[in-house]
PDB file of C-alpha atoms in Angstrom:
ATOM      1  CA  GLU K1056     -18.871  -8.142   3.663  1.00 57.00           C
ATOM      2  CA  THR K1057     -17.375  -7.795   0.134  1.00 69.00           C
ATOM      3  CA  GLY K1058     -13.808  -6.778  -0.056  1.00 89.00           C
ATOM      4  CA  VAL K1059     -12.034  -4.556  -2.653  1.00 94.00           C
ATOM      5  CA  THR K1060     -12.302  -6.033  -6.105  1.00 95.00           C
ATOM      6  CA  GLN K1061     -10.418  -5.055  -9.246  1.00 97.00           C
ATOM      7  CA  SER K1062     -10.713  -5.803 -12.904  1.00 96.00           C
ATOM      8  CA  PRO K1063      -9.200  -6.995 -15.109  1.00 97.00           C
ATOM      9  CA  THR K1064      -6.458  -9.012 -13.296  1.00 96.00           C
ATOM     10  CA  HIS K1065      -3.954  -8.809 -16.118  1.00 96.00           C
ATOM     11  CA  LEU K1066      -3.768  -6.650 -19.212  1.00 96.00           C
ATOM     12  CA  ILE K1067      -1.340  -6.126 -22.197  1.00 98.00           C
ATOM     13  CA  LYS K1068      -1.214  -2.909 -24.087  1.00 98.00           C
ATOM     14  CA  THR K1069       1.209  -1.289 -26.664  1.00 98.00           C
ATOM     15  CA  ARG K1070       2.853   2.054 -26.256  1.00 98.00           C
ATOM     16  CA  GLY K1071       0.562   4.989 -26.971  1.00 97.00           C
ATOM     17  CA  GLN K1072      -2.619   3.150 -26.229  1.00 98.00           C
ATOM     18  CA  GLN K1073      -5.125   4.030 -23.532  1.00 98.00           C
ATOM     19  CA  VAL K1074      -6.244   1.773 -20.703  1.00 98.00           C
ATOM     20  CA  THR K1075      -9.015   1.819 -18.111  1.00 98.00           C
ATOM     21  CA  LEU K1076      -8.767  -0.192 -14.913  1.00 98.00           C
ATOM     22  CA  ARG K1077     -11.707  -0.726 -12.503  1.00 98.00           C
ATOM     23  CA  CYS K1078     -12.271  -0.890  -8.830  1.00 97.00           C
ATOM     24  CA  SER K1079     -15.137  -1.766  -6.503  1.00 95.00           C
ATOM     25  CA  SER K1080     -14.755  -0.449  -3.015  1.00 92.00           C
ATOM     26  CA  GLN K1081     -15.327  -2.391   0.051  1.00 87.00           C
ATOM     27  CA  SER K1082     -18.890  -2.127   1.260  1.00 85.00           C
ATOM     28  CA  GLY K1083     -19.465   1.059   3.267  1.00 85.00           C
ATOM     29  CA  HIS K1084     -16.178   2.650   2.104  1.00 89.00           C
ATOM     30  CA  ASN K1085     -16.585   6.030   0.388  1.00 90.00           C
ATOM     31  CA  THR K1086     -12.912   6.907  -0.273  1.00 92.00           C
ATOM     32  CA  VAL K1087     -10.767   5.260  -2.874  1.00 94.00           C
ATOM     33  CA  SER K1088      -7.013   5.613  -3.667  1.00 95.00           C
ATOM     34  CA  TRP K1089      -4.958   4.293  -6.519  1.00 97.00           C
ATOM     35  CA  TYR K1090      -1.421   3.264  -6.200  1.00 97.00           C
ATOM     36  CA  GLN K1091       1.217   2.144  -8.834  1.00 97.00           C
ATOM     37  CA  GLN K1092       3.653  -0.618  -7.712  1.00 96.00           C
ATOM     38  CA  ALA K1093       6.527  -1.109 -10.073  1.00 94.00           C
ATOM     39  CA  LEU K1094       8.661  -4.267  -9.831  1.00 91.00           C
ATOM     40  CA  GLY K1095      10.792  -4.402  -6.718  1.00 89.00           C
ATOM     41  CA  GLN K1096       9.298  -1.188  -5.348  1.00 92.00           C
ATOM     42  CA  GLY K1097       6.639  -0.235  -2.855  1.00 94.00           C
ATOM     43  CA  PRO K1098       3.177   1.087  -3.971  1.00 95.00           C
ATOM     44  CA  GLN K1099       3.292   4.793  -4.968  1.00 96.00           C
ATOM     45  CA  PHE K1100       0.253   7.056  -4.417  1.00 95.00           C
ATOM     46  CA  ILE K1101      -1.375   8.163  -7.525  1.00 96.00           C
ATOM     47  CA  PHE K1102      -4.590   9.962  -6.439  1.00 95.00           C
ATOM     48  CA  GLN K1103      -7.492   9.753  -4.037  1.00 93.00           C
ATOM     49  CA  TYR K1104     -11.277  10.358  -4.701  1.00 93.00           C
ATOM     50  CA  TYR K1105     -14.000  11.139  -2.124  1.00 91.00           C
ATOM     51  CA  ARG K1106     -17.586  11.706  -3.039  1.00 88.00           C
ATOM     52  CA  GLU K1107     -16.632  11.697  -6.723  1.00 90.00           C
ATOM     53  CA  GLU K1108     -14.149  14.433  -6.423  1.00 92.00           C
ATOM     54  CA  GLU K1109     -10.285  14.069  -6.604  1.00 92.00           C
ATOM     55  CA  ASN K1110      -8.964  15.318  -3.322  1.00 88.00           C
ATOM     56  CA  GLY K1111      -5.306  14.460  -3.450  1.00 89.00           C
ATOM     57  CA  ARG K1112      -2.683  13.621  -6.083  1.00 92.00           C
ATOM     58  CA  GLY K1113       0.784  12.172  -6.109  1.00 92.00           C
ATOM     59  CA  ASN K1114       3.560  12.810  -8.507  1.00 92.00           C
ATOM     60  CA  PHE K1115       1.960  11.503 -11.563  1.00 96.00           C
ATOM     61  CA  PRO K1116       1.354  13.267 -14.874  1.00 96.00           C
ATOM     62  CA  PRO K1117      -2.029  14.441 -16.049  1.00 96.00           C
ATOM     63  CA  ARG K1118      -2.407  11.475 -18.490  1.00 97.00           C
ATOM     64  CA  PHE K1119      -3.183   9.551 -15.237  1.00 98.00           C
ATOM     65  CA  SER K1120      -6.807  10.429 -14.502  1.00 97.00           C
ATOM     66  CA  GLY K1121      -9.709   8.873 -12.536  1.00 96.00           C
ATOM     67  CA  LEU K1122     -13.372   8.759 -11.800  1.00 96.00           C
ATOM     68  CA  GLN K1123     -15.431   7.848  -8.884  1.00 95.00           C
ATOM     69  CA  PHE K1124     -19.084   6.916  -9.272  1.00 93.00           C
ATOM     70  CA  PRO K1125     -22.086   7.443  -6.924  1.00 90.00           C
ATOM     71  CA  ASN K1126     -21.744   3.744  -5.742  1.00 87.00           C
ATOM     72  CA  TYR K1127     -18.148   4.549  -4.846  1.00 87.00           C
ATOM     73  CA  SER K1128     -16.623   2.389  -7.552  1.00 92.00           C
ATOM     74  CA  SER K1129     -13.787   3.869  -9.368  1.00 96.00           C
ATOM     75  CA  GLU K1130     -11.820   3.888 -12.616  1.00 97.00           C
ATOM     76  CA  LEU K1131      -8.187   4.778 -13.322  1.00 98.00           C
ATOM     77  CA  ASN K1132      -7.499   5.827 -16.841  1.00 98.00           C
ATOM     78  CA  VAL K1133      -3.942   6.130 -18.356  1.00 98.00           C
ATOM     79  CA  ASN K1134      -3.564   7.792 -21.738  1.00 97.00           C
ATOM     80  CA  ALA K1135      -0.579   7.540 -24.168  1.00 98.00           C
ATOM     81  CA  LEU K1136       0.877   4.605 -22.387  1.00 98.00           C
ATOM     82  CA  GLU K1137       4.621   4.356 -21.956  1.00 98.00           C
ATOM     83  CA  LEU K1138       6.700   1.367 -21.291  1.00 97.00           C
ATOM     84  CA  ASP K1139       7.465   2.598 -17.681  1.00 96.00           C
ATOM     85  CA  ASP K1140       3.686   2.385 -16.978  1.00 98.00           C
ATOM     86  CA  SER K1141       4.215  -1.342 -16.748  1.00 97.00           C
ATOM     87  CA  ALA K1142       3.249  -2.211 -13.096  1.00 97.00           C
ATOM     88  CA  LEU K1143       0.770  -3.555 -10.732  1.00 97.00           C
ATOM     89  CA  TYR K1144      -2.073  -1.031 -10.102  1.00 98.00           C
ATOM     90  CA  LEU K1145      -3.652  -1.190  -6.710  1.00 97.00           C
ATOM     91  CA  CYS K1146      -6.925   0.293  -5.494  1.00 97.00           C
ATOM     92  CA  ALA K1147      -7.507   0.843  -1.842  1.00 95.00           C
ATOM     93  CA  SER K1148     -10.727   1.896  -0.139  1.00 93.00           C
ATOM     94  CA  LYS K1149     -11.462   3.241   3.343  1.00 91.00           C
ATOM     95  CA  SER K1150     -14.573   4.687   5.152  1.00 89.00           C
ATOM     96  CA  GLY K1151     -13.627   8.260   5.454  1.00 81.00           C
ATOM     97  CA  THR K1152     -11.057  10.956   4.635  1.00 79.00           C
ATOM     98  CA  GLY K1153      -9.148  10.752   7.973  1.00 80.00           C
ATOM     99  CA  LYS K1154      -6.695   8.137   9.171  1.00 79.00           C
ATOM    100  CA  GLU K1155      -8.889   5.121   8.597  1.00 83.00           C
ATOM    101  CA  THR K1156      -7.106   2.084   7.516  1.00 88.00           C
ATOM    102  CA  GLN K1157      -7.017   1.451   3.732  1.00 91.00           C
ATOM    103  CA  TYR K1158      -7.900  -1.859   2.392  1.00 93.00           C
ATOM    104  CA  PHE K1159      -6.352  -2.987  -0.806  1.00 95.00           C
ATOM    105  CA  GLY K1160      -7.664  -4.992  -3.795  1.00 95.00           C
ATOM    106  CA  PRO K1161      -5.691  -7.696  -5.543  1.00 95.00           C
ATOM    107  CA  GLY K1162      -4.417  -5.312  -8.343  1.00 96.00           C
ATOM    108  CA  THR K1163      -4.322  -5.276 -12.111  1.00 97.00           C
ATOM    109  CA  ARG K1164      -1.057  -6.127 -13.528  1.00 97.00           C
ATOM    110  CA  LEU K1165      -0.491  -4.020 -16.728  1.00 98.00           C
ATOM    111  CA  LEU K1166       2.240  -4.771 -19.362  1.00 97.00           C
ATOM    112  CA  VAL K1167       3.038  -2.122 -21.864  1.00 98.00           C
ATOM    113  CA  LEU K1168       4.905  -3.417 -24.945  1.00 97.00           C
TER     114      LEU K1168
ATOM    115  CA  ASP A 159      13.922  10.838  -2.185  1.00 69.00           C
ATOM    116  CA  GLN A 160      12.887   7.715  -0.287  1.00 81.00           C
ATOM    117  CA  GLN A 161      10.941   8.938   2.798  1.00 92.00           C
ATOM    118  CA  VAL A 162      10.346   5.423   4.040  1.00 96.00           C
ATOM    119  CA  LYS A 163      13.203   2.819   3.803  1.00 96.00           C
ATOM    120  CA  GLN A 164      13.346  -0.833   4.392  1.00 97.00           C
ATOM    121  CA  ASN A 165      17.082  -1.558   4.153  1.00 93.00           C
ATOM    122  CA  SER A 166      16.746  -5.344   4.223  1.00 95.00           C
ATOM    123  CA  PRO A 167      15.391  -6.755   0.993  1.00 95.00           C
ATOM    124  CA  SER A 168      15.101 -10.220   2.437  1.00 97.00           C
ATOM    125  CA  LEU A 169      15.154 -12.096   5.735  1.00 97.00           C
ATOM    126  CA  SER A 170      15.180 -15.882   6.472  1.00 97.00           C
ATOM    127  CA  VAL A 171      14.042 -17.205   9.903  1.00 98.00           C
ATOM    128  CA  GLN A 172      13.547 -20.656  11.367  1.00 98.00           C
ATOM    129  CA  GLU A 173      10.048 -21.692  12.242  1.00 97.00           C
ATOM    130  CA  GLY A 174       9.239 -20.807  15.820  1.00 97.00           C
ATOM    131  CA  ARG A 175      11.851 -18.032  16.150  1.00 97.00           C
ATOM    132  CA  ILE A 176      11.327 -14.359  16.107  1.00 98.00           C
ATOM    133  CA  SER A 177      11.134 -12.389  12.870  1.00 98.00           C
ATOM    134  CA  ILE A 178      12.229  -8.725  13.092  1.00 98.00           C
ATOM    135  CA  LEU A 179      11.588  -6.411  10.218  1.00 98.00           C
ATOM    136  CA  ASN A 180      12.877  -2.865  10.361  1.00 98.00           C
ATOM    137  CA  CYS A 181      11.673   0.371   8.759  1.00 98.00           C
ATOM    138  CA  ASP A 182      13.267   3.828   8.857  1.00 97.00           C
ATOM    139  CA  TYR A 183      11.605   7.135   7.936  1.00 96.00           C
ATOM    140  CA  THR A 184      12.932  10.693   7.343  1.00 95.00           C
ATOM    141  CA  ASN A 185       9.792  12.912   7.490  1.00 91.00           C
ATOM    142  CA  SER A 186       9.065  13.948  11.006  1.00 90.00           C
ATOM    143  CA  MET A 187       5.546  14.931   9.982  1.00 89.00           C
ATOM    144  CA  PHE A 188       4.623  11.348   9.781  1.00 92.00           C
ATOM    145  CA  ASP A 189       2.485  10.357  12.678  1.00 90.00           C
ATOM    146  CA  TYR A 190       0.795   7.047  11.710  1.00 93.00           C
ATOM    147  CA  PHE A 191       2.477   3.952  10.665  1.00 95.00           C
ATOM    148  CA  LEU A 192       1.312   0.605   9.368  1.00 95.00           C
ATOM    149  CA  TRP A 193       2.569  -2.729   8.226  1.00 97.00           C
ATOM    150  CA  TYR A 194       1.141  -4.755   5.338  1.00 97.00           C
ATOM    151  CA  LYS A 195       1.853  -8.250   4.143  1.00 97.00           C
ATOM    152  CA  LYS A 196       1.614  -9.139   0.533  1.00 95.00           C
ATOM    153  CA  TYR A 197       1.430 -12.660  -0.940  1.00 93.00           C
ATOM    154  CA  PRO A 198       2.201 -13.085  -4.663  1.00 88.00           C
ATOM    155  CA  ALA A 199      -0.864 -12.236  -6.913  1.00 83.00           C
ATOM    156  CA  GLU A 200      -2.732 -10.765  -4.026  1.00 89.00           C
ATOM    157  CA  GLY A 201      -3.009  -7.162  -2.766  1.00 92.00           C
ATOM    158  CA  PRO A 202      -1.387  -5.873   0.393  1.00 94.00           C
ATOM    159  CA  THR A 203      -3.196  -7.108   3.548  1.00 95.00           C
ATOM    160  CA  PHE A 204      -3.220  -4.766   6.603  1.00 94.00           C
ATOM    161  CA  LEU A 205      -1.493  -6.308   9.609  1.00 96.00           C
ATOM    162  CA  ILE A 206      -1.046  -3.769  12.378  1.00 96.00           C
ATOM    163  CA  SER A 207      -0.713  -0.008  12.817  1.00 95.00           C
ATOM    164  CA  ILE A 208       0.688   2.404  15.391  1.00 95.00           C
ATOM    165  CA  SER A 209       0.099   6.076  16.082  1.00 93.00           C
ATOM    166  CA  SER A 210       2.971   8.265  17.154  1.00 92.00           C
ATOM    167  CA  ILE A 211       1.504   8.837  20.511  1.00 92.00           C
ATOM    168  CA  LYS A 212       2.354   5.223  21.324  1.00 94.00           C
ATOM    169  CA  ASP A 213       5.623   3.275  21.223  1.00 95.00           C
ATOM    170  CA  LYS A 214       4.164  -0.197  21.018  1.00 97.00           C
ATOM    171  CA  ASN A 215       1.183  -1.887  19.712  1.00 97.00           C
ATOM    172  CA  GLU A 216       0.448  -5.675  19.921  1.00 97.00           C
ATOM    173  CA  ASP A 217      -1.932  -7.965  18.115  1.00 96.00           C
ATOM    174  CA  GLY A 218      -1.532 -11.654  18.749  1.00 97.00           C
ATOM    175  CA  ARG A 219       1.868 -12.718  17.222  1.00 97.00           C
ATOM    176  CA  PHE A 220       2.507  -9.267  15.825  1.00 98.00           C
ATOM    177  CA  THR A 221       3.954  -6.350  17.647  1.00 98.00           C
ATOM    178  CA  VAL A 222       5.079  -3.024  16.237  1.00 98.00           C
ATOM    179  CA  PHE A 223       7.587  -0.851  18.012  1.00 98.00           C
ATOM    180  CA  LEU A 224       8.071   2.890  17.236  1.00 97.00           C
ATOM    181  CA  ASN A 225      11.215   4.971  18.166  1.00 97.00           C
ATOM    182  CA  LYS A 226      10.234   8.436  17.242  1.00 95.00           C
ATOM    183  CA  SER A 227      13.659   9.992  18.231  1.00 95.00           C
ATOM    184  CA  ALA A 228      15.314   7.480  15.923  1.00 96.00           C
ATOM    185  CA  LYS A 229      12.721   7.616  13.268  1.00 96.00           C
ATOM    186  CA  HIS A 230      12.556   3.865  13.295  1.00 97.00           C
ATOM    187  CA  LEU A 231       9.845   1.218  13.616  1.00 97.00           C
ATOM    188  CA  SER A 232      10.021  -2.486  13.660  1.00 98.00           C
ATOM    189  CA  LEU A 233       7.598  -5.399  13.308  1.00 98.00           C
ATOM    190  CA  HIS A 234       8.200  -8.416  15.569  1.00 98.00           C
ATOM    191  CA  ILE A 235       6.558 -11.693  14.744  1.00 98.00           C
ATOM    192  CA  VAL A 236       6.656 -14.336  17.419  1.00 97.00           C
ATOM    193  CA  PRO A 237       6.630 -17.257  16.838  1.00 97.00           C
ATOM    194  CA  SER A 238       7.274 -17.185  13.132  1.00 98.00           C
ATOM    195  CA  GLN A 239       5.170 -19.669  11.043  1.00 97.00           C
ATOM    196  CA  PRO A 240       5.823 -20.823   7.411  1.00 96.00           C
ATOM    197  CA  GLY A 241       2.445 -19.130   6.493  1.00 95.00           C
ATOM    198  CA  ASP A 242       4.157 -15.756   7.440  1.00 97.00           C
ATOM    199  CA  SER A 243       6.401 -16.033   4.464  1.00 97.00           C
ATOM    200  CA  ALA A 244       5.470 -13.004   2.342  1.00 97.00           C
ATOM    201  CA  VAL A 245       6.733  -9.461   1.347  1.00 97.00           C
ATOM    202  CA  TYR A 246       6.200  -7.027   4.264  1.00 98.00           C
ATOM    203  CA  PHE A 247       5.780  -3.374   3.582  1.00 97.00           C
ATOM    204  CA  CYS A 248       5.850  -0.570   6.074  1.00 97.00           C
ATOM    205  CA  ALA A 249       3.809   2.509   5.381  1.00 96.00           C
ATOM    206  CA  ALA A 250       3.684   5.998   6.800  1.00 94.00           C
ATOM    207  CA  SER A 251       1.058   8.623   6.844  1.00 91.00           C
ATOM    208  CA  GLY A 252       1.021  12.336   7.640  1.00 84.00           C
ATOM    209  CA  THR A 253      -0.976  14.666   9.805  1.00 69.00           C
ATOM    210  CA  SER A 254      -3.219  16.267   7.149  1.00 67.00           C
ATOM    211  CA  GLY A 255      -4.343  16.142   3.578  1.00 67.00           C
ATOM    212  CA  THR A 256      -5.294  12.878   2.103  1.00 70.00           C
ATOM    213  CA  TYR A 257      -3.456  10.832   4.732  1.00 78.00           C
ATOM    214  CA  LYS A 258      -1.910   8.977   1.714  1.00 87.00           C
ATOM    215  CA  TYR A 259       0.459   6.221   2.501  1.00 92.00           C
ATOM    216  CA  ILE A 260       4.182   6.377   1.730  1.00 93.00           C
ATOM    217  CA  PHE A 261       5.497   2.841   1.471  1.00 96.00           C
ATOM    218  CA  GLY A 262       8.904   1.331   1.839  1.00 96.00           C
ATOM    219  CA  THR A 263      10.291  -1.037  -0.845  1.00 96.00           C
ATOM    220  CA  GLY A 264       9.413  -4.119   1.193  1.00 96.00           C
ATOM    221  CA  THR A 265      11.221  -6.984   2.942  1.00 98.00           C
ATOM    222  CA  ARG A 266      10.711 -10.591   1.701  1.00 97.00           C
ATOM    223  CA  LEU A 267      10.402 -12.815   4.779  1.00 98.00           C
ATOM    224  CA  LYS A 268      10.979 -16.527   4.367  1.00 98.00           C
ATOM    225  CA  VAL A 269      10.104 -18.702   7.347  1.00 98.00           C
ATOM    226  CA  LEU A 270      11.881 -22.134   7.101  1.00 96.00           C
ATOM    227  CA  ALA A 271      10.140 -25.235   8.418  1.00 91.00           C
TER     228      ALA A 271
END
């Protein structure tokens, strides 16, 4: 069974640029969530996708957007990058839309200069 | 407003002794709680969970206790091992919607050999 994978592992961007982060869900999982973990903080919920539709969103501006594909892989897109977007971005997948346990990938560390 | 709090940023314990990590929450609508362990450069790894209908759940060396009236949960690790050294996050989930996780800020556990 393949776990959650994310790419790239590290990324450096400059303010104002756009970035796309990618996630492959664990086998059999159809729901994916994205979290942002700033330094010294716990992960914060960005949004969740189920069957290619966003079905929940945290307190993040619209320049954070996502996609989920038919094979349940997912992308997180961030436009107009700001310095405060520097963080570890975590993808988590689970097998439904209820209280199933979420399993996390290793994350993508984004640095915005 | 931090709905899930881990007030101890760090904890050191001797190998073989008990480690007790604490977590407090403010939202009475939370009814599912989890602990994750995170090593550097890896994503959070699920450890153990507990539903609000229980007050204790055990899995090997790990036990989670839930005190609903105090809105407090704790993770006990017995006996502690050097490989347990990591950052531990507690997370809480509500009764509806996306069941997104609200995380605490983490406690760094160091088990001394």
